[in-house]
Structures are given as C-alpha cells and as structure tokens.
XYZ file of C-alpha atoms in Angstrom:
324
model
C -34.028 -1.530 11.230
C -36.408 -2.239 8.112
C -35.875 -4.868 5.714
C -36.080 -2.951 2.753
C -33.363 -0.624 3.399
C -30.112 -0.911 1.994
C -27.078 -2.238 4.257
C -23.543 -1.416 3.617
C -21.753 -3.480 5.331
C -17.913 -2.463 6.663
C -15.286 -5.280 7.008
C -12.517 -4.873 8.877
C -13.473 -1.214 10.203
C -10.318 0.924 11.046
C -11.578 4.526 11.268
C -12.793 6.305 14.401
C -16.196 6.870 12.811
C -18.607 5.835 9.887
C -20.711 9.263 10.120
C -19.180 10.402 6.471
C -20.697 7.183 5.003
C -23.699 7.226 6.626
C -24.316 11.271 5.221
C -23.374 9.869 2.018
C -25.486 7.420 1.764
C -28.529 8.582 3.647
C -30.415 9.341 0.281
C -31.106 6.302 0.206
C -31.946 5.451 3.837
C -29.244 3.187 3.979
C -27.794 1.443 7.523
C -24.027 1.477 7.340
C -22.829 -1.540 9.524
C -19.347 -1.993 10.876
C -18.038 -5.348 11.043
C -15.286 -6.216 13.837
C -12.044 -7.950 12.716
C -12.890 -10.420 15.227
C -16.147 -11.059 13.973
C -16.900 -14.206 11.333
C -17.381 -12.232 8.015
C -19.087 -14.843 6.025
C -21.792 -15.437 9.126
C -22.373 -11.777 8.940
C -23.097 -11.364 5.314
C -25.258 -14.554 5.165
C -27.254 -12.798 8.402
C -27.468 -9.523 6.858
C -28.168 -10.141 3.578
C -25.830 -6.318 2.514
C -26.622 -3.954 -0.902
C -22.671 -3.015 -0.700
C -19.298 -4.086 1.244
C -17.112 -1.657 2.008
C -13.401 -3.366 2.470
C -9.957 -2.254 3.704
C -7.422 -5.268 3.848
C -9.919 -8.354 4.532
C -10.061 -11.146 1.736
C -13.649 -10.344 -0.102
C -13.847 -14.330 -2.192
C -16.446 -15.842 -3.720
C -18.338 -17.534 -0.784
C -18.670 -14.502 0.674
C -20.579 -12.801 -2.032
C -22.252 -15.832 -2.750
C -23.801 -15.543 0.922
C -25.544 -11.938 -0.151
C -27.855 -12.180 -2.975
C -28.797 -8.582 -2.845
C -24.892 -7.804 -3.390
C -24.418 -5.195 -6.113
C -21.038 -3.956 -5.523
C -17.665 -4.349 -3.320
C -15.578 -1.183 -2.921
C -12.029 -1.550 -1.366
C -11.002 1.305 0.316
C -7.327 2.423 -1.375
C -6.061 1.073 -4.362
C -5.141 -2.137 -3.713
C -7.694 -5.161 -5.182
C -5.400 -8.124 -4.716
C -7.927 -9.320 -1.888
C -10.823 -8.837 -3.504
C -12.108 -12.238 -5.646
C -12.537 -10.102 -9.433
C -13.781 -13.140 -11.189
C -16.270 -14.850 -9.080
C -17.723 -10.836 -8.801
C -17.955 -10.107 -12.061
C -19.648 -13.807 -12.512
C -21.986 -12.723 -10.472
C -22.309 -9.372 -11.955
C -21.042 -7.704 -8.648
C -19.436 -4.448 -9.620
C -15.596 -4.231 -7.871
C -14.058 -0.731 -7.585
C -11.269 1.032 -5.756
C -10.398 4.440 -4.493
C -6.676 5.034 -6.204
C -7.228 9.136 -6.286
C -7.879 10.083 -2.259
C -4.707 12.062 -2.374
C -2.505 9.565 -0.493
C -0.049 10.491 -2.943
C 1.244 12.997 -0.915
C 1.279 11.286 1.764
C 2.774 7.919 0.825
C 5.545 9.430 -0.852
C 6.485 11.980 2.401
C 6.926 8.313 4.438
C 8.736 7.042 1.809
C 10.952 9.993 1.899
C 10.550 9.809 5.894
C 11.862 6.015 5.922
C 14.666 6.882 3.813
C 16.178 9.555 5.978
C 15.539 7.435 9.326
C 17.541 4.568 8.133
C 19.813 6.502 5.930
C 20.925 8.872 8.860
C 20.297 6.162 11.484
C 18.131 8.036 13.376
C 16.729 5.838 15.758
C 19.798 4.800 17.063
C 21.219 7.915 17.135
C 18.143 8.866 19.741
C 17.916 5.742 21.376
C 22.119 6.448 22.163
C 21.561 10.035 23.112
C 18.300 8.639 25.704
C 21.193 6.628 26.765
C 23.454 9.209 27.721
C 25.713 8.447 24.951
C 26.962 11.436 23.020
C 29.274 12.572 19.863
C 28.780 8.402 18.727
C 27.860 8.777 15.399
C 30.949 7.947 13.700
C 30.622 4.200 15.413
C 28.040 3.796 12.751
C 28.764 4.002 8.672
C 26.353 6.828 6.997
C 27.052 6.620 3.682
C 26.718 10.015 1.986
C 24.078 10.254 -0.917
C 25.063 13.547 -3.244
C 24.309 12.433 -7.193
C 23.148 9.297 -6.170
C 20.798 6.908 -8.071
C 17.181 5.745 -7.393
C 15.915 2.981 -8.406
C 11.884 2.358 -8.861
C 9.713 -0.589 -9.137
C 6.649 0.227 -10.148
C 5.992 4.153 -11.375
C 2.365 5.057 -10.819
C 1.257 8.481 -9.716
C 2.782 7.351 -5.856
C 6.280 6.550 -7.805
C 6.043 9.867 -9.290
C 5.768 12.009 -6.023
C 8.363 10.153 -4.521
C 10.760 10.720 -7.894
C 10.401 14.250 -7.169
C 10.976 14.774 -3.913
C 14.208 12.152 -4.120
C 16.035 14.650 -6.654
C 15.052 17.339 -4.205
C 17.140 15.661 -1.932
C 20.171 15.516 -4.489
C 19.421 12.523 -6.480
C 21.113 12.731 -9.442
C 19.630 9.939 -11.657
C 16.298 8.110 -11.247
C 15.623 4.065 -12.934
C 12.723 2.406 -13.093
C 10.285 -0.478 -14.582
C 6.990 -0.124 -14.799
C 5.710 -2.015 -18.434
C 2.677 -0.337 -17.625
C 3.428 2.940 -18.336
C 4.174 4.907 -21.970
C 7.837 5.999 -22.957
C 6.325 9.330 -22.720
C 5.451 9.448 -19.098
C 9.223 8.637 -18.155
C 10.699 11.282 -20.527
C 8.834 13.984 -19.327
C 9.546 12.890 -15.772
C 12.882 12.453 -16.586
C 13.247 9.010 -15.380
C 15.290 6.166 -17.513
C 13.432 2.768 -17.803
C 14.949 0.052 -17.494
C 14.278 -3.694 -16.231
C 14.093 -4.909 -13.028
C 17.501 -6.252 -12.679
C 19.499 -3.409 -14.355
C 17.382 -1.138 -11.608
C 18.558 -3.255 -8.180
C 21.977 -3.466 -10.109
C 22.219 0.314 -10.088
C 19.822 1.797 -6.951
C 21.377 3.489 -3.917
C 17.839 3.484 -2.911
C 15.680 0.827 -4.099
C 11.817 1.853 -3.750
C 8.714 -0.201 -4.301
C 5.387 0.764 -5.430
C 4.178 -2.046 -7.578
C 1.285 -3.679 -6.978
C 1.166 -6.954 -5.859
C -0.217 -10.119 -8.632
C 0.725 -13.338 -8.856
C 3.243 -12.341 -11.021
C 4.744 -9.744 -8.655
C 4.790 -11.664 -5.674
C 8.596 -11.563 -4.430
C 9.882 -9.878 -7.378
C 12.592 -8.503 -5.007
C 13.425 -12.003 -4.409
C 17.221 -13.654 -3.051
C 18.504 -13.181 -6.276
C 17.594 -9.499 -6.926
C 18.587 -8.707 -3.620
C 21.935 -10.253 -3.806
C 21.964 -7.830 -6.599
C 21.816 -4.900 -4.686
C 24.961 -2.553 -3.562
C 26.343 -3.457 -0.395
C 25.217 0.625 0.294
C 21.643 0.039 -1.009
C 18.972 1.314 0.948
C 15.354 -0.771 0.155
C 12.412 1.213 0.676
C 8.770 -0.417 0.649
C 5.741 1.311 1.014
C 4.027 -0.589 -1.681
C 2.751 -4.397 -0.862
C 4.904 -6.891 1.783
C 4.632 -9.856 -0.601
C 6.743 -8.238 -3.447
C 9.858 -8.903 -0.772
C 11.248 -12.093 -0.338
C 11.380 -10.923 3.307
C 13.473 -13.513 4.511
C 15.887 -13.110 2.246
C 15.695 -9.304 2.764
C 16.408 -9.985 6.740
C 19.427 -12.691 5.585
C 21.005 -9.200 3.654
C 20.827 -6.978 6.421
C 22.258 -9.379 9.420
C 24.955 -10.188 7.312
C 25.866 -6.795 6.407
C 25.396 -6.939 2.739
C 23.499 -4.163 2.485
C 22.790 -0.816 4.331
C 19.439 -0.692 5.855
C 16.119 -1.214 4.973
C 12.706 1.175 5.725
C 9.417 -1.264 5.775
C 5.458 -0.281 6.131
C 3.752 -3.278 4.727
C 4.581 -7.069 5.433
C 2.968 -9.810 3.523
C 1.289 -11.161 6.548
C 0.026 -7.939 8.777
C 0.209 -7.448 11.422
C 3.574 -9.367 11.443
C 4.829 -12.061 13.700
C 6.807 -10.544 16.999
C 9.492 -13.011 15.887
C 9.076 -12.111 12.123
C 12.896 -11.671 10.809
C 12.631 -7.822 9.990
C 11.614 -6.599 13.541
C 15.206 -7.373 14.663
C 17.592 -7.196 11.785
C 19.957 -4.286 11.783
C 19.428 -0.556 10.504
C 15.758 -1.360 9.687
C 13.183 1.417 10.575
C 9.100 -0.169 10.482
C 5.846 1.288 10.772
C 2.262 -0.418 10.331
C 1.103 0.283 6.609
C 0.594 3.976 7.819
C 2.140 5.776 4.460
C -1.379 6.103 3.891
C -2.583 7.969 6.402
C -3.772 11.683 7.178
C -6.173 12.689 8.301
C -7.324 14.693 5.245
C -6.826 11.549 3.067
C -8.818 9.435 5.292
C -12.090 11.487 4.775
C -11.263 11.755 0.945
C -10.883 8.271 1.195
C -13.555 7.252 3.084
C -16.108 9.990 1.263
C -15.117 8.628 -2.369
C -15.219 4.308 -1.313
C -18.622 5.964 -0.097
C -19.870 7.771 -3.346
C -18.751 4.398 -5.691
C -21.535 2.883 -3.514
C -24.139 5.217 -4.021
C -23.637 5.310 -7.685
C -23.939 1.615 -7.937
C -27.156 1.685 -5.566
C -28.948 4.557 -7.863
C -27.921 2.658 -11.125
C -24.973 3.950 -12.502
C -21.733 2.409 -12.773
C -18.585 3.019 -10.606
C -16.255 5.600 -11.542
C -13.322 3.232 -10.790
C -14.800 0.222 -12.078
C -12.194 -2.399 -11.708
C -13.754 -5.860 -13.140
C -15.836 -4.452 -16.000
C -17.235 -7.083 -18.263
C-alpha cells in the first residue's frame, strides 16, 4: 500500500464482497478497507488516516472523524442517518450522504406485506403444529378476517407508498396516515386520508411504521398509543426499533390486548435473547432483512460507492444530507 492513495474505509462490513467498490473506485487507485465489527473503529481511523467511510448501522460521531484529517465524506449505506454525527461533519466540512433510491422499495414493502400475512394467518404456528403431528387445529387460534379493513401509516415516504398499494391489493378498503412531511397532494393522488398520529392507531387494523427515527420520533408508538390500538390490531415495523416503546408493545401482546405483532428492527440490534418480543405471543421477527435482495444490495452498494467517488473527484454528493 502507498501513502498517497486514497482509503475508503468500511465499518461494520456485512456483504460477502467489496469487489463492486473497489471497480468503482479504482479510478482513483483507491484501497477499499473492511473494518470488522469486532474491531476498535476509532483506533482504525486514527491508524489509517481514510479519504471516505463507508457505514451501515455503526455510530459515525465526532471523535471519529476528528481522528482522520484527510476525511472528505461519510456515506451510510441505506437511508437511515440517525447514526451518523451531521453537525460535528458539516463543522468540519465532511460531506454526509445516504443511498435512499437502491430500490429497496420493493423489497421492504414485500416483507412488510410478508410479516403481515405470517402473523395475521398465524403461520408459524400453524407449521410448527402440523411438524408436530397436529392437524385440522386452526380454529384453536382466533384469525380475524381482514375484507374492507383499514391501514394505518406512520410515516409515508416512497417505502409507505409501495406498501399502501399492495395492502388494498389485499382488500384494504381505507388507508390513514401522518407524515407532516409530505404535500396534501401526494396523499390525494394516492388516495390515502391524513390524519394524526392518534386518530391513525385509533382506527388501524394494521398499524405500519416507516418513519424515520429523530429525537422527536423516538417511541412515538409509545404505552399510550398502543393502548390505543384495537384489541384486533396488527403492528407492523419495518422502519426503525426505537419508534416502539417495545416494552410496552410486549406488555399488549401477553396480555392479549392486541392481535399480533410482525418486527424486523429493534432499537438495540441484534436484540437481547431475553428481550420481551422474542417470546410474546403471535409475534413473527426477522433481523432488519426487509432490505435485502440481492439485486438491491449491488444497487446499494454500487451507488454508497459512486457518492464517494464524486466527493473524491470534487463534486458534491448527489444525496447530500448535511449541506451547509
């Protein structure tokens, strides 16, 4: 290795290879160096000295990009940024930026769907029974049928939007949701009623989350909102973990006051083995994988990569998200 090339520098590395960086980037002879979860970030950067840090889910403050002087940029792979320290970076005149277009969409909103119809039809039971040798069983266990039924959104981004339309595919009749973000115009054409947070758990059959998580989102579906909920209510979450009170979401569903529950994302991942949700009734999990193909991994991975080389040959990111 020479001194004077570039180093990208990969925290937290979660995909089978790095070879679609390293093509990307190899314009501009750059080394593209995973880091291991178990390895001590901030030693790392202060070693290496990286051009760019590529991030999925580790915390990106300011001492760490106060330990790389040659830092230009930070570019979290997905859309989320709530790990990634905006302020001290744009101090420093460290260009942030996400990838929120790698077509995860599609993906996201099929699990959503997915979780839905696993908890909603109790299908893991239902096998784990029939592995059992248990047969004709399903009327020991309530489904609650779902014709006209109402969904109820937090958060309505282009995710929210796929999963809108392939809910009233399934029969729902009537779609809420709250999103201050987006224009009157957006929910008309989609079809969708607005409404605040409360009037939506109020009203959902299925309550789905795909807000991002702030400050002032963080366990927005708290006790209180969740007491709200129809004793029938499904919650769906394949947004952020922290915008559930999860305790109080794992108090509902041992006590029966509402239906089930389908959860990808905790607010501490991996989760606990004695975290609350891994053993509360009619509650199907999975390990923040809504995400994933493995078409929207290369998108993914081959956009986080092109942010960097546009910061590297001068330009500004595309999704530039701490401009000053």
């Amino acid at each position: 290795m020479t001194g004077d090339r570039p180093k990208v520098l990969v925290l937290e590395p979660g995909y089978r290879s790095y070879e679609v960086e390293r093509v990307a980037l190899a314009v501009l002879g750059a080394e593209v160096i995973p880091v291991g979860a178990n390895e001590d970030a901030l030693v790392v950067v202060r070693a290496l000295n990286p051009s760019a840090i590529l991030v999925r889910e580790r915390r990106v403050d300011a001492e760490i990009m106060s330990a790389a002087p040659a830092l230009r940029c930070v570019v979290r792979y997905g859309i989320g940024i709530d790990n990634l320290d905006l302020d001290a970076a744009r101090d420093r005149g460290i260009y942030v930026a996400n990838v929120p277009d790698y077509g995860a969409e599609y993906e996201v909103s099929d699990h959503a769907v997915a979780l839905y119809l696993a908890v909603s039809r109790r299908i893991l039971t239902r096998d784990a029974a029939v592995r059992k040798g248990a047969w004709a069983v399903g009327q020991n266990e309530t489904i609650i049928g779902r014709r006209s039924a109402t969904l109820g959104m937090i958060g309505f981004g282009r995710i929210a939007r796929k999963v809108a339309t392939k809910f009233r595919a399934l029969g729902f009749g009537r779609i809420l949701a709250f999103d201050p973000g987006v224009d009157a115009a957006v929910f008309e054409k989609e079809n969708v009623i607005p409404a605040q947070p409360d009037e939506v758990c109020k009203e959902a059959d299925v309550l789905s989350l795909h807000a991002p998580f702030l400050p002032e989102t963080r366990h927005m579906i708290d006790r209180e909102r969740i007491a709200m909920l129809k004793p029938t209510a499904v919650v769906i979450n394949v947004a952020r973990g922290g915008l559930v009170d999860e305790v109080a979401l794992a108090d509902a569903l041992t006590a029966g006051r509402i239906f089930g529950a389908g959860i990808d994302v905790f607010e501490q991942e991996p989760p606990a083995l004695d975290h609350p949700l891994l053993s509360t009734p009619n509650t199907v999990v999975s390990d923040h994988t809504a995400w994933y193909s493995e078409d929207s991994v290369n998108a993914l991975q081959t956009r986080a990569a092109d942010e960097v080389l546009r910061v590297l040959t001068g330009e500004r990111p595309v999704n530039w998200v701490n401009p000053w």
